[in-house]
Amino acid sequence: MHPRTRSAPAGPAAVVIPTRGDHERLRVTLACLAAQTGAPGHRVVVVDDNDPAGPGAEGLAGLLGEARDWLPLRVVPGPGRGRAAARNAGAAAAEGVDWLVFLDADVIVGPGFLAAYAEAVAPDCFLHGRMRELPTSVRLLGEVADAPPETVRELAAGLGDPAAPPDRNPRRRTVANALERAVEAMADGTVPDIAPWLGLIGANSAVPWALWRESGGFDEEFGRVWGCEDLELGLRLHDLGARRRLVPGAFGVHLSHARPDRWEQHDRNLARFAELHPRPSVRALTALLGPEGSPERYAEAVLAVTAGAP
């Protein structure tokens, strides 16, 4: 890749949100995006990957119709082949913007979310905002189920504000998962940066549109099995010469939900990821992305292989 130079200020952006299933969480995400302050021109592209005849189709259509009154929204049909294909469809539909934000349909963000990304965007970087999990998300969703968008934004504002003081209410307590802890620890030097490509997390990341296009986008062969399609794109972006940049102000809180077979699905996609890229930092991901995973175990596993240890 030829060296890139920073362009400033950031041009228009698109926030790409794939959705399939629970639209109550999506309502919270869209309400948060409607409250952005200091952000550059942007549009929100929702990729509807649901079955048009499915049980939630009517409710989703009503939500999206309502949300058009809150924010610049475009809805495109999803191909029904998984999150990689859905994100690619949204990014392709956003042609004409300078940069893309990939956000999941169950993430709370604060009013400075897009402004923080806009301040950090550069042609040679892929960006990741900090992420936390909200284990008690079901309670929050119950509180906002019938509330107007203004109330949703007020309830979510404290959680999505990176500058807000820690919430002492256990019902609002957030936690960082092992992947997020690893990205942050490698970025600040707490853990050796043994995977400088690790950082494009589809729930909350940004990339210049031209760089996304140059990379070929997300690998759609990961299909509808959950996990790794975003990390794999980050590795290819890094191989093209792009650098990871952590953007603490682009803070997101994931409305956690149960996925009973998550580790079985993740194991399948991890195996495919390692087959595509058989390098130590990929093969060792089992020490990070699993029920007992941790940044320290991951670093030890990678360093042991690279040092030639058995």
Coordinates of C-alpha atoms in Angstrom, one line a residue:
M1 CA 0.0 0.0 0.0
H2 CA 1.3 3.5 -0.8
P3 CA 1.6 5.8 2.2
R4 CA -1.5 7.8 2.8
T5 CA -1.8 11.3 4.3
R6 CA -4.4 12.5 6.7
S7 CA -7.3 14.4 5.2
A8 CA -9.1 16.9 7.5
P9 CA -11.7 17.7 8.3
A10 CA -13.6 14.4 8.0
G11 CA -16.1 14.3 5.2
P12 CA -19.6 12.7 5.2
A13 CA -20.0 9.4 6.8
A14 CA -22.4 6.5 6.8
V15 CA -23.3 4.4 9.8
V16 CA -24.0 0.8 8.6
I17 CA -26.2 -1.3 10.9
P18 CA -27.2 -4.8 9.9
T19 CA -30.3 -6.0 11.7
R20 CA -31.9 -9.4 12.0
G21 CA -34.4 -10.3 14.7
D22 CA -34.9 -8.1 17.8
H23 CA -35.9 -4.6 16.7
E24 CA -36.4 -3.3 20.3
R25 CA -32.7 -3.1 20.7
L26 CA -32.4 -1.4 17.3
R27 CA -34.8 1.2 18.4
V28 CA -32.5 2.2 21.3
T29 CA -29.5 2.4 18.9
L30 CA -31.3 4.6 16.4
A31 CA -32.6 6.9 19.1
C32 CA -29.0 7.4 20.3
L33 CA -27.8 8.2 16.8
A34 CA -30.6 10.8 16.5
A35 CA -29.0 12.6 19.4
Q36 CA -25.5 13.2 17.9
T37 CA -23.9 16.6 18.5
G38 CA -21.0 18.1 16.7
A39 CA -20.9 15.3 14.1
P40 CA -20.1 15.8 10.4
G41 CA -22.8 15.1 7.7
H42 CA -23.9 11.5 7.9
R43 CA -26.6 9.1 7.0
V44 CA -27.7 5.9 8.7
V45 CA -28.0 2.8 6.5
V46 CA -30.0 0.0 8.1
V47 CA -29.5 -3.3 6.3
D48 CA -32.7 -5.3 6.9
D49 CA -31.6 -8.9 6.8
N50 CA -34.9 -10.3 8.1
D51 CA -37.3 -12.5 6.3
P52 CA -39.9 -10.1 4.8
A53 CA -42.7 -12.5 5.8
G54 CA -41.2 -13.3 9.3
P55 CA -43.0 -12.6 12.6
G56 CA -41.2 -9.4 13.3
A57 CA -41.4 -7.8 9.9
E58 CA -44.4 -5.6 10.7
G59 CA -42.9 -4.3 13.9
L60 CA -39.6 -3.5 12.2
A61 CA -41.3 -1.7 9.4
G62 CA -43.1 0.4 11.9
L63 CA -39.9 1.3 13.8
L64 CA -38.0 2.2 10.6
G65 CA -41.0 4.4 9.5
E66 CA -40.9 6.1 12.8
A67 CA -37.2 6.5 12.8
R68 CA -37.2 8.4 9.5
D69 CA -38.6 11.3 11.5
W70 CA -35.6 11.3 13.8
L71 CA -32.6 11.0 11.6
P72 CA -31.4 10.7 7.9
L73 CA -32.2 7.0 7.4
R74 CA -31.9 4.7 4.4
V75 CA -33.1 1.1 4.5
V76 CA -31.6 -1.5 2.1
P77 CA -32.6 -5.1 1.9
G78 CA -30.1 -7.6 3.2
P79 CA -29.0 -10.6 1.1
G80 CA -29.8 -13.1 3.9
R81 CA -26.3 -14.6 3.9
G82 CA -25.0 -13.4 7.3
R83 CA -23.5 -10.3 8.8
A84 CA -20.5 -10.1 6.5
A85 CA -22.8 -9.9 3.4
A86 CA -25.2 -7.5 5.2
R87 CA -22.4 -5.1 6.1
N88 CA -21.0 -5.2 2.6
A89 CA -24.5 -4.4 1.2
G90 CA -24.8 -1.4 3.5
A91 CA -21.3 -0.2 2.7
A92 CA -21.9 -0.5 -1.0
A93 CA -25.2 1.4 -0.7
A94 CA -23.3 4.2 1.0
E95 CA -21.1 5.0 -2.0
G96 CA -20.4 8.8 -2.0
V97 CA -19.4 9.0 1.6
D98 CA -15.8 9.4 2.8
W99 CA -15.9 6.9 5.7
L100 CA -18.0 4.2 7.3
V101 CA -19.0 3.3 10.8
F102 CA -20.0 -0.3 11.4
L103 CA -22.3 -0.5 14.4
D104 CA -24.4 -3.4 15.6
A105 CA -28.2 -3.0 16.1
D106 CA -28.0 -3.4 19.8
V107 CA -25.4 -0.8 20.9
I108 CA -25.9 2.3 23.0
V109 CA -23.8 5.3 22.0
G110 CA -23.5 8.8 23.5
P111 CA -24.1 12.1 21.8
G112 CA -20.4 12.6 21.0
F113 CA -20.0 9.2 19.4
L114 CA -19.7 10.3 15.7
A115 CA -17.8 13.5 16.5
A116 CA -15.1 11.4 18.3
Y117 CA -14.7 9.2 15.2
A118 CA -14.7 12.2 12.9
E119 CA -11.8 13.7 14.9
A120 CA -9.8 10.5 14.6
V121 CA -10.5 9.3 11.0
A122 CA -7.5 9.1 8.7
P123 CA -7.0 7.4 5.3
D124 CA -4.4 5.0 6.7
C125 CA -6.3 3.8 9.8
F126 CA -9.1 1.6 10.9
L127 CA -10.7 2.8 14.1
H128 CA -12.3 1.1 17.1
G129 CA -14.3 2.7 19.8
R130 CA -14.2 1.3 23.3
M131 CA -17.0 -1.3 24.0
R132 CA -18.6 -2.5 27.2
E133 CA -21.3 -5.1 27.9
L134 CA -24.5 -4.4 29.8
P135 CA -25.5 -7.8 31.4
T136 CA -28.8 -6.3 32.7
S137 CA -29.9 -5.1 29.3
V138 CA -33.3 -6.8 29.5
R139 CA -34.2 -4.5 32.4
L140 CA -33.2 -1.4 30.4
L141 CA -35.2 -2.5 27.4
G142 CA -38.3 -3.0 29.7
E143 CA -37.9 0.5 30.9
V144 CA -37.9 2.0 27.4
A145 CA -40.3 -0.4 25.6
D146 CA -43.1 2.2 25.3
A147 CA -41.1 5.4 25.9
P148 CA -40.8 8.1 23.3
P149 CA -37.4 8.6 21.6
E150 CA -36.5 11.5 23.8
T151 CA -36.8 9.3 26.9
V152 CA -34.8 6.5 25.4
R153 CA -32.0 8.9 24.7
E154 CA -32.1 10.3 28.2
L155 CA -31.9 6.8 29.8
A156 CA -29.1 5.8 27.4
A157 CA -27.1 9.0 27.6
G158 CA -25.3 8.2 30.9
L159 CA -24.4 4.7 29.7
G160 CA -23.1 5.8 26.4
D161 CA -21.1 8.8 27.7
P162 CA -17.4 7.8 28.1
A163 CA -16.9 10.8 30.4
A164 CA -19.7 9.9 32.8
P165 CA -18.7 8.8 36.3
P166 CA -18.9 5.0 37.0
D167 CA -22.5 4.0 37.7
R168 CA -22.8 2.5 41.2
N169 CA -26.1 1.0 40.4
P170 CA -25.6 -2.7 39.8
R171 CA -28.4 -2.6 37.3
R172 CA -26.4 -0.3 35.1
R173 CA -22.9 -1.8 35.7
T174 CA -21.0 -2.6 32.5
V175 CA -18.1 -5.0 31.9
A176 CA -15.4 -5.4 29.2
N177 CA -15.2 -8.8 27.5
A178 CA -11.8 -10.5 26.9
L179 CA -11.6 -9.3 23.3
E180 CA -12.1 -5.7 24.2
R181 CA -9.7 -5.9 27.1
A182 CA -7.1 -7.3 24.7
V183 CA -7.5 -4.5 22.1
E184 CA -7.3 -1.8 24.8
A185 CA -4.3 -3.5 26.5
M186 CA -2.3 -3.8 23.3
A187 CA -3.2 -0.3 22.3
D188 CA -1.9 1.1 25.7
G189 CA 1.1 -1.2 26.0
T190 CA -0.2 -3.1 29.0
V191 CA 0.1 -6.3 26.9
P192 CA 2.6 -6.8 24.1
D193 CA 1.0 -5.8 20.8
I194 CA 1.3 -9.3 19.4
A195 CA -1.7 -8.8 17.0
P196 CA -1.6 -5.2 15.7
W197 CA -4.4 -6.2 13.2
L198 CA -6.8 -7.0 16.1
G199 CA -9.2 -4.1 16.4
L200 CA -11.8 -4.0 13.7
I201 CA -14.8 -5.2 15.7
G202 CA -18.0 -5.1 13.8
A203 CA -20.1 -3.9 16.7
N204 CA -18.3 -0.6 16.8
S205 CA -15.6 0.3 14.3
A206 CA -14.9 2.8 11.5
V207 CA -12.9 2.7 8.3
P208 CA -12.4 5.0 5.3
W209 CA -14.8 4.0 2.5
A210 CA -11.9 3.8 0.0
L211 CA -10.0 1.5 2.3
W212 CA -13.0 -0.8 2.8
R213 CA -13.4 -1.0 -1.0
E214 CA -9.7 -1.7 -1.6
S215 CA -9.8 -4.5 0.9
G216 CA -12.7 -6.2 -0.8
G217 CA -14.9 -5.8 2.2
F218 CA -16.0 -8.5 4.7
D219 CA -15.4 -12.1 3.6
E220 CA -19.0 -13.4 2.9
E221 CA -17.9 -17.0 3.0
F222 CA -18.1 -16.8 6.8
G223 CA -21.8 -17.1 6.1
R224 CA -24.4 -17.0 8.8
V225 CA -22.2 -18.6 11.5
W226 CA -21.4 -16.1 14.2
G227 CA -18.0 -14.5 14.7
C228 CA -14.6 -13.6 13.2
E229 CA -15.7 -12.1 9.9
D230 CA -14.9 -8.6 11.3
L231 CA -11.5 -9.6 12.8
E232 CA -10.5 -11.2 9.5
L233 CA -11.2 -8.0 7.7
G234 CA -9.0 -6.1 10.2
L235 CA -6.1 -8.5 9.5
R236 CA -6.4 -7.8 5.7
L237 CA -6.6 -4.1 6.3
H238 CA -3.5 -4.3 8.4
D239 CA -1.8 -6.3 5.7
L240 CA -2.6 -3.5 3.3
G241 CA -0.7 -1.1 5.5
A242 CA -3.5 0.3 7.6
R243 CA -3.0 0.9 11.3
R244 CA -5.3 0.3 14.2
R245 CA -6.3 3.3 16.2
L246 CA -8.3 3.1 19.4
V247 CA -10.9 6.0 19.8
P248 CA -12.0 6.0 23.5
G249 CA -14.6 8.7 22.9
A250 CA -16.5 6.6 20.3
F251 CA -17.8 4.6 23.2
G252 CA -20.5 1.9 22.8
V253 CA -22.4 -0.3 25.3
H254 CA -23.6 -3.6 24.0
L255 CA -27.1 -4.6 25.1
S256 CA -26.0 -8.2 26.0
H257 CA -28.2 -11.1 25.1
A258 CA -28.0 -14.9 25.3
R259 CA -26.5 -16.9 22.4
P260 CA -26.6 -20.5 23.6
D261 CA -24.4 -21.8 20.8
R262 CA -22.0 -18.9 20.6
W263 CA -18.8 -20.8 21.3
E264 CA -19.7 -23.7 19.0
Q265 CA -20.3 -21.2 16.2
H266 CA -17.2 -19.2 17.1
D267 CA -15.1 -22.4 17.0
R268 CA -16.2 -23.1 13.4
N269 CA -15.3 -19.6 12.2
L270 CA -12.1 -19.6 14.2
A271 CA -11.0 -22.7 12.3
R272 CA -11.8 -21.1 9.0
F273 CA -10.0 -17.9 10.0
A274 CA -6.9 -19.9 10.9
E275 CA -7.1 -21.8 7.7
L276 CA -7.2 -18.6 5.7
H277 CA -4.4 -17.0 7.7
P278 CA -2.2 -19.6 9.4
R279 CA -0.1 -17.3 11.6
P280 CA 0.5 -17.6 15.3
S281 CA -1.7 -14.5 16.2
V282 CA -4.7 -16.1 14.5
R283 CA -4.2 -19.7 15.6
A284 CA -3.8 -18.6 19.2
L285 CA -7.2 -16.8 19.2
T286 CA -8.7 -19.8 21.0
A287 CA -6.8 -18.5 24.1
L288 CA -8.8 -15.2 23.8
L289 CA -12.1 -16.0 22.3
G290 CA -13.6 -18.6 24.6
P291 CA -15.3 -19.0 27.9
E292 CA -11.9 -18.9 29.7
G293 CA -10.1 -16.5 27.4
S294 CA -8.0 -13.6 28.5
P295 CA -5.6 -11.1 27.0
E296 CA -2.8 -12.6 29.1
R297 CA -3.4 -16.1 28.0
Y298 CA -3.5 -15.0 24.4
A299 CA -0.3 -13.1 24.6
E300 CA 1.4 -16.0 26.3
A301 CA 0.2 -18.4 23.6
V302 CA 1.4 -16.2 20.7
L303 CA 4.8 -15.4 22.3
A304 CA 5.4 -19.1 23.1
V305 CA 4.9 -20.0 19.4
T306 CA 6.9 -17.1 18.0
A307 CA 9.8 -17.8 20.5
G308 CA 9.9 -21.4 19.2
A309 CA 8.6 -22.9 22.5
P310 CA 6.8 -26.2 22.3

